[in-house]
PDB file of C-alpha atoms and ligand atoms in Angstrom:
ATOM      1  CA  MET A   1       0.000   0.000   0.000  1.00  0.00           C
ATOM      2  CA  ALA A   2       2.731   2.413   1.002  1.00  0.00           C
ATOM      3  CA  LEU A   3       4.646   1.434  -2.111  1.00  0.00           C
ATOM      4  CA  LEU A   4       1.694   2.255  -4.376  1.00  0.00           C
ATOM      5  CA  ALA A   5       1.184   5.604  -2.714  1.00  0.00           C
ATOM      6  CA  SER A   6       4.797   6.634  -3.183  1.00  0.00           C
ATOM      7  CA  ALA A   7       4.842   5.364  -6.786  1.00  0.00           C
ATOM      8  CA  SER A   8       1.999   7.671  -7.679  1.00  0.00           C
ATOM      9  CA  LEU A   9       4.135  10.620  -6.691  1.00  0.00           C
ATOM     10  CA  TYR A  10       6.199  10.072  -9.826  1.00  0.00           C
ATOM     11  CA  LEU A  11       3.272  10.587 -12.179  1.00  0.00           C
ATOM     12  CA  PRO A  12       3.453  13.978 -13.843  1.00  0.00           C
ATOM     13  CA  SER A  13       0.510  16.108 -12.793  1.00  0.00           C
ATOM     14  CA  ALA A  14      -0.485  16.818 -16.399  1.00  0.00           C
ATOM     15  CA  ALA A  15      -1.262  13.117 -16.890  1.00  0.00           C
ATOM     16  CA  HIS A  16      -4.299  13.462 -14.631  1.00  0.00           C
ATOM     17  CA  THR A  17      -6.222  15.247 -17.358  1.00  0.00           C
ATOM     18  CA  SER A  18      -5.964  12.268 -19.705  1.00  0.00           C
ATOM     19  CA  SER A  19      -8.325   9.357 -19.688  1.00  0.00           C
ATOM     20  CA  ASP A  20      -5.523   6.829 -20.014  1.00  0.00           C
ATOM     21  CA  LEU A  21      -1.806   6.507 -19.418  1.00  0.00           C
ATOM     22  CA  SER A  22      -0.987   6.565 -23.142  1.00  0.00           C
ATOM     23  CA  GLY A  23      -1.953  10.225 -23.027  1.00  0.00           C
ATOM     24  CA  GLU A  24      -4.409   9.859 -25.890  1.00  0.00           C
ATOM     25  CA  GLU A  25      -7.689  11.313 -24.785  1.00  0.00           C
ATOM     26  CA  THR A  26     -10.407  10.944 -27.391  1.00  0.00           C
ATOM     27  CA  ILE A  27     -13.893  12.202 -28.044  1.00  0.00           C
ATOM     28  CA  SER A  28     -16.698  10.652 -30.018  1.00  0.00           C
ATOM     29  CA  ALA A  29     -17.691  12.333 -33.280  1.00  0.00           C
ATOM     30  CA  THR A  30     -20.407  11.328 -35.722  1.00  0.00           C
ATOM     31  CA  PHE A  31     -20.185  12.190 -39.415  1.00  0.00           C
ATOM     32  CA  HIS A  32     -23.269  12.040 -41.617  1.00  0.00           C
ATOM     33  CA  ASP A  33     -22.365  12.125 -45.289  1.00  0.00           C
ATOM     34  CA  GLU A  34     -25.175  13.543 -47.425  1.00  0.00           C
ATOM     35  CA  LYS A  35     -23.559  12.233 -50.602  1.00  0.00           C
ATOM     36  CA  ASP A  36     -24.214   8.588 -49.815  1.00  0.00           C
ATOM     37  CA  GLY A  37     -26.405   8.838 -46.711  1.00  0.00           C
ATOM     38  CA  SER A  38     -23.875   7.021 -44.545  1.00  0.00           C
ATOM     39  CA  THR A  39     -23.326   7.786 -40.868  1.00  0.00           C
ATOM     40  CA  ARG A  40     -20.168   6.881 -38.959  1.00  0.00           C
ATOM     41  CA  THR A  41     -19.168   7.469 -35.364  1.00  0.00           C
ATOM     42  CA  VAL A  42     -15.436   7.540 -34.692  1.00  0.00           C
ATOM     43  CA  GLN A  43     -13.074   8.306 -31.842  1.00  0.00           C
ATOM     44  CA  VAL A  44     -11.067  11.470 -32.390  1.00  0.00           C
ATOM     45  CA  PRO A  45      -7.913  12.244 -30.413  1.00  0.00           C
ATOM     46  CA  VAL A  46      -8.146  15.560 -28.572  1.00  0.00           C
ATOM     47  CA  GLY A  47      -6.201  18.118 -30.560  1.00  0.00           C
ATOM     48  CA  GLN A  48      -6.946  16.576 -33.960  1.00  0.00           C
ATOM     49  CA  SER A  49      -9.124  18.451 -36.445  1.00  0.00           C
ATOM     50  CA  LEU A  50     -12.351  16.864 -37.617  1.00  0.00           C
ATOM     51  CA  MET A  51     -10.959  16.909 -41.158  1.00  0.00           C
ATOM     52  CA  GLU A  52      -7.925  14.911 -40.041  1.00  0.00           C
ATOM     53  CA  ALA A  53     -10.216  12.548 -38.158  1.00  0.00           C
ATOM     54  CA  ALA A  54     -12.350  12.027 -41.258  1.00  0.00           C
ATOM     55  CA  HIS A  55      -9.303  11.250 -43.371  1.00  0.00           C
ATOM     56  CA  ALA A  56      -7.917   8.873 -40.732  1.00  0.00           C
ATOM     57  CA  ASN A  57     -11.192   6.942 -40.844  1.00  0.00           C
ATOM     58  CA  ASP A  58     -11.819   6.912 -44.622  1.00  0.00           C
ATOM     59  CA  ILE A  59     -14.731   9.314 -44.296  1.00  0.00           C
ATOM     60  CA  ASP A  60     -15.298  11.221 -47.504  1.00  0.00           C
ATOM     61  CA  LEU A  61     -14.607  14.791 -46.399  1.00  0.00           C
ATOM     62  CA  GLU A  62     -12.459  16.683 -48.861  1.00  0.00           C
ATOM     63  CA  GLY A  63      -9.643  18.945 -47.774  1.00  0.00           C
ATOM     64  CA  ALA A  64      -8.105  20.195 -50.961  1.00  0.00           C
ATOM     65  CA  CYS A  65      -5.738  22.673 -49.309  1.00  0.00           C
ATOM     66  CA  GLU A  66      -4.879  20.364 -46.400  1.00  0.00           C
ATOM     67  CA  GLY A  67      -6.005  22.785 -43.748  1.00  0.00           C
ATOM     68  CA  SER A  68      -4.357  25.974 -44.950  1.00  0.00           C
ATOM     69  CA  LEU A  69      -7.639  27.907 -45.225  1.00  0.00           C
ATOM     70  CA  ALA A  70      -7.413  28.197 -48.997  1.00  0.00           C
ATOM     71  CA  CYS A  71     -10.517  26.233 -49.966  1.00  0.00           C
ATOM     72  CA  SER A  72     -13.958  25.393 -48.626  1.00  0.00           C
ATOM     73  CA  THR A  73     -13.992  21.713 -49.486  1.00  0.00           C
ATOM     74  CA  CYS A  74     -13.808  20.658 -45.827  1.00  0.00           C
ATOM     75  CA  HIS A  75     -17.143  22.400 -45.120  1.00  0.00           C
ATOM     76  CA  ILE A  76     -19.159  20.698 -42.399  1.00  0.00           C
ATOM     77  CA  VAL A  77     -22.366  21.604 -40.612  1.00  0.00           C
ATOM     78  CA  ILE A  78     -22.474  21.228 -36.832  1.00  0.00           C
ATOM     79  CA  GLU A  79     -25.854  19.615 -36.094  1.00  0.00           C
ATOM     80  CA  ASP A  80     -26.189  20.813 -32.488  1.00  0.00           C
ATOM     81  CA  PRO A  81     -26.303  24.616 -32.116  1.00  0.00           C
ATOM     82  CA  GLU A  82     -25.246  24.326 -28.454  1.00  0.00           C
ATOM     83  CA  LEU A  83     -22.079  22.502 -29.420  1.00  0.00           C
ATOM     84  CA  TYR A  84     -21.526  24.980 -32.234  1.00  0.00           C
ATOM     85  CA  ALA A  85     -21.631  27.773 -29.649  1.00  0.00           C
ATOM     86  CA  LYS A  86     -18.821  26.101 -27.706  1.00  0.00           C
ATOM     87  CA  LEU A  87     -16.439  26.418 -30.638  1.00  0.00           C
ATOM     88  CA  GLU A  88     -14.090  29.332 -30.928  1.00  0.00           C
ATOM     89  CA  GLU A  89     -15.348  31.946 -33.359  1.00  0.00           C
ATOM     90  CA  PRO A  90     -14.133  31.428 -36.919  1.00  0.00           C
ATOM     91  CA  ASN A  91     -11.399  33.893 -37.834  1.00  0.00           C
ATOM     92  CA  ASP A  92     -11.632  36.201 -40.860  1.00  0.00           C
ATOM     93  CA  ASP A  93      -9.843  33.762 -43.158  1.00  0.00           C
ATOM     94  CA  GLU A  94     -12.244  30.970 -42.267  1.00  0.00           C
ATOM     95  CA  ASN A  95     -15.248  33.257 -42.710  1.00  0.00           C
ATOM     96  CA  ASP A  96     -13.968  34.280 -46.149  1.00  0.00           C
ATOM     97  CA  MET A  97     -13.739  30.644 -47.188  1.00  0.00           C
ATOM     98  CA  LEU A  98     -17.085  29.757 -45.631  1.00  0.00           C
ATOM     99  CA  ASP A  99     -18.683  32.462 -47.765  1.00  0.00           C
ATOM    100  CA  LEU A 100     -17.684  30.359 -50.768  1.00  0.00           C
ATOM    101  CA  ALA A 101     -19.012  27.099 -49.344  1.00  0.00           C
ATOM    102  CA  TYR A 102     -21.893  25.328 -51.009  1.00  0.00           C
ATOM    103  CA  GLY A 103     -25.010  25.192 -48.820  1.00  0.00           C
ATOM    104  CA  LEU A 104     -23.740  27.489 -46.069  1.00  0.00           C
ATOM    105  CA  THR A 105     -25.768  27.341 -42.830  1.00  0.00           C
ATOM    106  CA  GLU A 106     -25.808  29.155 -39.489  1.00  0.00           C
ATOM    107  CA  THR A 107     -23.722  26.388 -37.954  1.00  0.00           C
ATOM    108  CA  SER A 108     -21.296  25.809 -40.815  1.00  0.00           C
ATOM    109  CA  ARG A 109     -17.583  25.494 -40.125  1.00  0.00           C
ATOM    110  CA  LEU A 110     -14.502  24.309 -41.933  1.00  0.00           C
ATOM    111  CA  GLY A 111     -13.600  20.834 -40.733  1.00  0.00           C
ATOM    112  CA  CYS A 112      -9.895  21.625 -40.670  1.00  0.00           C
ATOM    113  CA  GLN A 113     -10.544  24.385 -38.129  1.00  0.00           C
ATOM    114  CA  VAL A 114     -12.691  22.396 -35.684  1.00  0.00           C
ATOM    115  CA  ILE A 115     -10.302  20.861 -33.184  1.00  0.00           C
ATOM    116  CA  ALA A 116     -11.441  18.003 -30.970  1.00  0.00           C
ATOM    117  CA  ALA A 117     -11.744  19.077 -27.333  1.00  0.00           C
ATOM    118  CA  PRO A 118     -13.397  17.346 -24.360  1.00  0.00           C
ATOM    119  CA  GLU A 119     -16.398  19.703 -24.382  1.00  0.00           C
ATOM    120  CA  LEU A 120     -17.173  18.600 -27.954  1.00  0.00           C
ATOM    121  CA  ASP A 121     -17.587  14.934 -27.046  1.00  0.00           C
ATOM    122  CA  GLY A 122     -20.567  13.493 -28.907  1.00  0.00           C
ATOM    123  CA  ILE A 123     -20.446  16.109 -31.667  1.00  0.00           C
ATOM    124  CA  LYS A 124     -22.474  15.338 -34.770  1.00  0.00           C
ATOM    125  CA  VAL A 125     -21.619  16.890 -38.090  1.00  0.00           C
ATOM    126  CA  ARG A 126     -23.112  16.736 -41.558  1.00  0.00           C
ATOM    127  CA  ILE A 127     -21.003  16.673 -44.697  1.00  0.00           C
ATOM    128  CA  PRO A 128     -22.948  18.582 -47.370  1.00  0.00           C
ATOM    129  CA  GLY A 129     -23.746  16.808 -50.599  1.00  0.00           C
ATOM    130  CA  ALA A 130     -21.524  19.045 -52.704  1.00  0.00           C
ATOM    131  CA  THR A 131     -18.483  21.252 -52.373  1.00  0.00           C
ATOM    132  CA  ARG A 132     -17.278  24.235 -54.279  1.00  0.00           C
ATOM    133  CA  ASN A 133     -13.612  24.825 -54.848  1.00  0.00           C
ATOM    134  CA  PHE A 134     -12.613  27.663 -57.099  1.00  0.00           C
ATOM    135  CA  ALA A 135      -8.961  26.880 -56.649  1.00  0.00           C
ATOM    136  CA  VAL A 136      -9.214  23.357 -58.000  1.00  0.00           C
ATOM    137  CA  ASP A 137     -12.532  22.820 -59.780  1.00  0.00           C
ATOM    138  CA  GLY A 138     -12.430  23.643 -63.408  1.00  0.00           C
ATOM    139  CA  TYR A 139      -8.667  23.712 -63.593  1.00  0.00           C
ATOM    140  CA  LYS A 140      -7.629  21.603 -66.525  1.00  0.00           C
ATOM    141  CA  PRO A 141      -4.029  21.799 -67.630  1.00  0.00           C
ATOM    142  CA  LYS A 142      -3.851  22.256 -71.380  1.00  0.00           C
ATOM    143  CA  PRO A 143      -0.962  21.211 -73.543  1.00  0.00           C
ATOM    144  CA  HIS A 144       0.789  24.130 -75.254  1.00  0.00           C
TER     145      HIS A 144
HETATM  146  S1  FES B   1      -8.956  21.939 -46.112  1.00  0.00           S
HETATM  147 FE1  FES B   1      -8.986  23.799 -47.210  1.00  0.00          FE
HETATM  148  S2  FES B   1      -9.886  25.162 -45.798  1.00  0.00           S
HETATM  149 FE2  FES B   1      -9.990  23.260 -44.742  1.00  0.00          FE
END
């Protein structure tokens, strides 16, 4: 007993915020894809964006610019307005890109900018049935 108590003294205090000793705390996130009607619930490590989580789980969410806020292809809609309100406000760059998104809603965000955090556990998002990407769509290299 005394041995266990003294051993716990060596645990770094930051580890107490994690749910396990591997340090990987996760939340549950559900993606509903309007394109094919599929719904998937996955575990997302805290700190990972929902776009990264989608890609890690073969969920069909685009991300043409890989999170550099230069497209709107990672557009998602947060289904629960209360969870949406817990997110940090989108910055100007994100708002500019959202303005270009197909099917923009009051609770739209860019998936690359929504970072998994404990208060977002259980989040449900919808992937709209189409995307719009002026940077990539329509670009067809032509031979000279
Ligand atoms: S991947 Fe381009 S803005 Fe999110």
